[in-house]
C-alpha cells in the first residue's frame, strides 16, 4: 500500500531525484572514450531522463536497469519516440542482485541511486561488471560543511544513515582501488527546477486527494518535509558526481 502512494507521488516527474543533464554530460566528457563503440549500463535509471541524453552523446549502447517496470516502460516509449530504441535497452532488476554479464561494460552509470546498496558495496560489487580499467560514474548526496544542525543530521540519518562528506568519499574510492578522475557539484537549481518544483506540485495535489487517509497523508507530508529541509539547509549538503576508474 505504501509503495503505491510513494510511486504516485513520484509519478509524471521529469526525473526521480536531483540532477542536471548539463552536469551529467560534463561528467561524461571526463571519460576518454576510444573511437570504438562503448557499452554502458545505467543502474537505477528511473524514467531515464539522463539516459536519453547520454544516448545522444555516446557511440554505442546503454542498458537501463530499474526495479520498477512502469518506469522502464516509460523510458522505452520515450526512446522509441526519439529514435533511440536501437541504442537504449531496458532490464528489470534489483540493484542488490544485478544479473549482468561480467567484464562487459565500459561504463557503469548511476545517478542518485547508489545509496540504496551503499557506496562501498556499489564500488565493490559493480567492479565485476566493468572491463579492466573500466569506469563507474555515480552521484550521491554528501556533506559540504562541518557541524550541520541537529535537525538536518537527524533527517539524513533516517534517509541515508551512512552519509559521508567529500573527503570520506575520496578516501573510500582510493581504498577500493579506484582512481578519482573528476568530481562535480550539483548546483541548487538542479534540486529545485528539475526536481523539487515539479515534486511539490504532486504533493499539493495528493494532499487534497488523500486528505482523509492519514497513512498516505503521512507519506506525502514526509516528502514536503524533505523539500522544506532543503530550503533551510541547502548550504550544508548536495549531490556530487564522482567519475572513477578501476585500477584493475
Short mmCIF file of C-alpha atoms in Angstrom, two decimals:
data_model
loop_
_atom_site.label_atom_id
_atom_site.label_comp_id
_atom_site.label_asym_id
_atom_site.label_seq_id
_atom_site.Cartn_x
_atom_site.Cartn_y
_atom_site.Cartn_z
CA UNK A 1 0.00 0.00 0.00
CA UNK A 2 2.73 2.48 0.97
CA UNK A 3 4.74 1.59 -2.12
CA UNK A 4 1.73 2.61 -4.20
CA UNK A 5 1.47 6.09 -2.70
CA UNK A 6 5.24 6.51 -2.97
CA UNK A 7 5.19 5.81 -6.69
CA UNK A 8 2.12 8.02 -7.11
CA UNK A 9 4.00 10.92 -5.52
CA UNK A 10 6.86 10.46 -7.98
CA UNK A 11 4.64 9.82 -11.00
CA UNK A 12 4.93 12.07 -14.07
CA UNK A 13 8.09 13.79 -12.84
CA UNK A 14 10.87 14.56 -15.33
CA UNK A 15 13.26 12.74 -13.01
CA UNK A 16 13.10 10.87 -9.69
CA UNK A 17 15.87 12.76 -7.93
CA UNK A 18 18.05 15.88 -8.13
CA UNK A 19 20.09 16.14 -11.30
CA UNK A 20 21.07 18.21 -14.30
CA UNK A 21 21.82 16.90 -17.78
CA UNK A 22 24.47 19.59 -18.22
CA UNK A 23 26.34 18.16 -15.23
CA UNK A 24 25.76 14.61 -16.48
CA UNK A 25 27.25 15.48 -19.85
CA UNK A 26 30.17 17.26 -18.18
CA UNK A 27 30.88 14.06 -16.24
CA UNK A 28 30.63 12.07 -19.46
CA UNK A 29 33.25 14.31 -21.09
CA UNK A 30 35.69 13.32 -18.34
CA UNK A 31 35.97 9.81 -19.76
CA UNK A 32 38.48 9.36 -22.61
CA UNK A 33 36.38 7.08 -24.77
CA UNK A 34 38.06 5.15 -27.59
CA UNK A 35 36.82 5.56 -31.15
CA UNK A 36 35.13 2.17 -30.97
CA UNK A 37 31.60 1.75 -29.65
CA UNK A 38 31.16 1.59 -25.89
CA UNK A 39 28.80 -0.33 -23.66
CA UNK A 40 27.17 1.49 -20.77
CA UNK A 41 24.74 0.40 -18.04
CA UNK A 42 22.56 2.97 -16.25
CA UNK A 43 21.75 1.49 -12.84
CA UNK A 44 18.63 2.78 -11.08
CA UNK A 45 17.68 4.69 -14.22
CA UNK A 46 14.12 5.61 -13.20
CA UNK A 47 12.24 7.00 -16.19
CA UNK A 48 15.57 7.62 -17.89
CA UNK A 49 15.71 11.40 -18.18
CA UNK A 50 19.51 11.25 -18.12
CA UNK A 51 19.63 8.00 -20.11
CA UNK A 52 18.09 9.66 -23.14
CA UNK A 53 20.62 12.49 -23.07
CA UNK A 54 23.56 10.14 -22.57
CA UNK A 55 22.39 8.05 -25.51
CA UNK A 56 22.62 11.08 -27.76
CA UNK A 57 26.23 11.73 -26.77
CA UNK A 58 27.87 8.31 -26.95
CA UNK A 59 28.74 5.95 -29.75
CA UNK A 60 27.46 2.60 -28.54
CA UNK A 61 24.63 1.22 -26.40
CA UNK A 62 23.05 1.69 -22.97
CA UNK A 63 21.36 -0.96 -20.84
CA UNK A 64 18.96 0.87 -18.49
CA UNK A 65 18.17 -1.04 -15.29
CA UNK A 66 15.49 -0.29 -12.69
CA UNK A 67 13.34 -2.29 -10.26
CA UNK A 68 10.05 -0.62 -11.28
CA UNK A 69 8.62 -1.81 -14.57
CA UNK A 70 6.38 1.24 -15.24
CA UNK A 71 9.49 3.45 -15.23
CA UNK A 72 11.17 1.17 -17.75
CA UNK A 73 8.04 1.12 -19.91
CA UNK A 74 8.01 4.92 -19.94
CA UNK A 75 11.70 5.06 -20.87
CA UNK A 76 11.20 2.52 -23.63
CA UNK A 77 8.34 4.56 -25.11
CA UNK A 78 10.40 7.75 -24.99
CA UNK A 79 13.38 6.05 -26.62
CA UNK A 80 11.19 4.77 -29.43
CA UNK A 81 9.62 8.21 -29.90
CA UNK A 82 13.00 9.88 -30.46
CA UNK A 83 14.56 7.06 -32.46
CA UNK A 84 16.90 5.80 -29.74
CA UNK A 85 15.35 2.37 -29.26
CA UNK A 86 18.31 0.74 -31.03
CA UNK A 87 20.67 2.40 -28.53
CA UNK A 88 18.73 2.01 -25.26
CA UNK A 89 17.56 -1.36 -23.97
CA UNK A 90 15.79 -1.81 -20.63
CA UNK A 91 16.04 -4.52 -17.99
CA UNK A 92 14.05 -5.07 -14.80
CA UNK A 93 16.42 -5.80 -11.95
CA UNK A 94 17.28 -5.41 -8.28
CA UNK A 95 20.36 -3.29 -7.69
CA UNK A 96 21.46 -5.69 -4.95
CA UNK A 97 21.25 -8.71 -7.25
CA UNK A 98 22.12 -7.48 -10.72
CA UNK A 99 22.08 -10.04 -13.49
CA UNK A 100 24.64 -8.54 -15.83
CA UNK A 101 27.49 -10.10 -17.82
CA UNK A 102 30.92 -9.98 -16.21
CA UNK A 103 33.63 -7.65 -17.53
CA UNK A 104 31.25 -6.44 -20.23
CA UNK A 105 30.64 -2.71 -19.76
CA UNK A 106 32.99 0.19 -20.38
CA UNK A 107 30.99 2.40 -18.00
CA UNK A 108 28.52 1.81 -15.17
CA UNK A 109 26.43 4.94 -14.58
CA UNK A 110 24.18 5.60 -11.58
CA UNK A 111 22.60 8.93 -10.64
CA UNK A 112 21.32 9.29 -7.09
CA UNK A 113 20.76 5.57 -6.57
CA UNK A 114 23.93 4.05 -5.14
CA UNK A 115 22.78 4.91 -1.59
CA UNK A 116 20.25 2.07 -1.88
CA UNK A 117 23.01 -0.52 -1.58
CA UNK A 118 25.65 1.72 -0.04
CA UNK A 119 28.53 3.40 -1.83
CA UNK A 120 31.17 0.92 -0.69
CA UNK A 121 29.03 -2.05 -1.72
CA UNK A 122 28.46 -0.41 -5.08
CA UNK A 123 32.16 0.16 -5.69
CA UNK A 124 32.98 -3.41 -4.69
CA UNK A 125 30.10 -5.24 -6.35
CA UNK A 126 29.88 -3.30 -9.60
CA UNK A 127 33.54 -3.75 -10.48
CA UNK A 128 32.91 -7.25 -11.81
CA UNK A 129 30.59 -5.87 -14.49
CA UNK A 130 33.08 -3.41 -15.99
CA UNK A 131 36.04 -4.18 -18.21
CA UNK A 132 39.57 -3.93 -16.78
CA UNK A 133 40.32 -0.25 -16.10
CA UNK A 134 36.64 0.49 -16.75
CA UNK A 135 34.72 3.42 -15.29
CA UNK A 136 31.98 3.96 -12.75
CA UNK A 137 30.15 7.29 -12.67
CA UNK A 138 27.80 7.94 -9.77
CA UNK A 139 26.18 10.81 -7.93
CA UNK A 140 25.38 10.72 -4.25
CA UNK A 141 24.38 13.13 -1.52
CA UNK A 142 27.20 14.27 0.76
CA UNK A 143 28.04 16.81 3.44
CA UNK A 144 29.63 20.03 2.20
CA UNK A 145 30.20 21.79 5.54
CA UNK A 146 31.09 20.61 9.06
CA UNK A 147 28.77 20.80 12.06
CA UNK A 148 25.37 20.57 10.35
CA UNK A 149 22.33 21.41 12.52
CA UNK A 150 20.81 18.55 14.52
CA UNK A 151 17.50 18.71 12.63
CA UNK A 152 19.38 18.17 9.38
CA UNK A 153 21.57 15.39 10.77
CA UNK A 154 18.51 13.58 12.13
CA UNK A 155 16.74 13.84 8.77
CA UNK A 156 19.62 12.47 6.72
CA UNK A 157 20.41 9.79 9.29
CA UNK A 158 16.96 8.34 8.58
CA UNK A 159 17.31 8.75 4.81
CA UNK A 160 20.98 7.83 4.26
CA UNK A 161 22.47 6.52 7.54
CA UNK A 162 25.99 6.29 6.12
CA UNK A 163 26.06 9.74 4.54
CA UNK A 164 29.66 10.95 4.18
CA UNK A 165 31.50 14.16 3.50
CA UNK A 166 33.54 14.66 0.33
CA UNK A 167 36.85 13.74 1.95
CA UNK A 168 35.45 10.45 3.24
CA UNK A 169 34.14 9.60 -0.22
CA UNK A 170 37.52 10.37 -1.75
CA UNK A 171 39.19 8.05 0.76
CA UNK A 172 36.63 5.30 0.12
CA UNK A 173 37.28 5.50 -3.62
CA UNK A 174 41.02 5.15 -3.05
CA UNK A 175 40.63 2.31 -0.52
CA UNK A 176 38.62 0.31 -3.05
CA UNK A 177 41.36 0.64 -5.68
CA UNK A 178 39.82 3.24 -7.95
CA UNK A 179 41.31 6.47 -9.25
CA UNK A 180 39.15 9.57 -8.87
CA UNK A 181 39.06 11.24 -12.28
CA UNK A 182 36.69 14.08 -11.50
CA UNK A 183 34.04 15.32 -9.10
CA UNK A 184 31.31 17.82 -9.97
CA UNK A 185 28.90 19.51 -7.56
CA UNK A 186 25.23 19.74 -8.48
CA UNK A 187 24.03 23.37 -8.20
CA UNK A 188 20.97 24.23 -6.11
CA UNK A 189 18.97 24.76 -9.30
CA UNK A 190 19.36 21.05 -10.05
CA UNK A 191 17.37 20.30 -6.92
CA UNK A 192 14.71 22.98 -7.32
CA UNK A 193 13.98 23.43 -11.03
CA UNK A 194 14.47 19.84 -12.11
CA UNK A 195 13.08 18.03 -9.08
CA UNK A 196 11.55 19.77 -6.08
CA UNK A 197 9.36 22.21 -8.01
CA UNK A 198 7.50 19.52 -10.02
CA UNK A 199 7.51 17.25 -6.96
CA UNK A 200 5.86 19.96 -4.85
CA UNK A 201 3.05 20.15 -7.43
CA UNK A 202 2.37 16.44 -6.93
CA UNK A 203 2.50 16.85 -3.15
CA UNK A 204 -0.05 19.68 -3.22
CA UNK A 205 -2.42 17.70 -5.44
CA UNK A 206 -2.16 14.46 -3.45
CA UNK A 207 -2.51 16.24 -0.12
CA UNK A 208 -6.05 17.17 -1.21
CA UNK A 209 -6.78 13.77 -2.75
CA UNK A 210 -5.82 11.86 0.42
CA UNK A 211 -6.95 14.41 2.99
CA UNK A 212 -8.91 11.78 4.92
CA UNK A 213 -6.39 8.93 4.63
CA UNK A 214 -3.87 9.52 7.44
CA UNK A 215 -1.37 6.80 6.45
CA UNK A 216 -1.00 8.13 2.92
CA UNK A 217 -1.02 11.72 4.10
CA UNK A 218 1.87 10.94 6.43
CA UNK A 219 3.99 9.77 3.48
CA UNK A 220 3.03 12.84 1.47
CA UNK A 221 3.96 15.18 4.32
CA UNK A 222 7.31 13.43 4.73
CA UNK A 223 8.15 14.44 1.16
CA UNK A 224 7.11 18.02 1.90
CA UNK A 225 9.39 17.95 4.94
CA UNK A 226 12.31 16.88 2.74
CA UNK A 227 11.66 19.87 0.47
CA UNK A 228 11.45 22.21 3.47
CA UNK A 229 14.72 20.83 4.85
CA UNK A 230 16.47 21.63 1.60
CA UNK A 231 15.28 25.22 1.57
CA UNK A 232 16.50 25.68 5.15
CA UNK A 233 19.86 23.93 4.98
CA UNK A 234 20.99 23.53 1.37
CA UNK A 235 24.38 25.12 2.15
CA UNK A 236 25.31 22.04 4.16
CA UNK A 237 24.78 19.29 1.60
CA UNK A 238 24.26 18.47 -2.03
CA UNK A 239 24.73 15.77 -4.61
CA UNK A 240 28.12 15.34 -6.20
CA UNK A 241 29.13 13.41 -9.27
CA UNK A 242 32.18 11.18 -8.97
CA UNK A 243 33.91 9.78 -12.06
CA UNK A 244 36.20 6.90 -11.06
CA UNK A 245 38.35 4.42 -12.95
CA UNK A 246 39.16 0.93 -11.74
CA UNK A 247 42.87 0.30 -11.18
CA UNK A 248 42.39 -3.37 -12.02
#
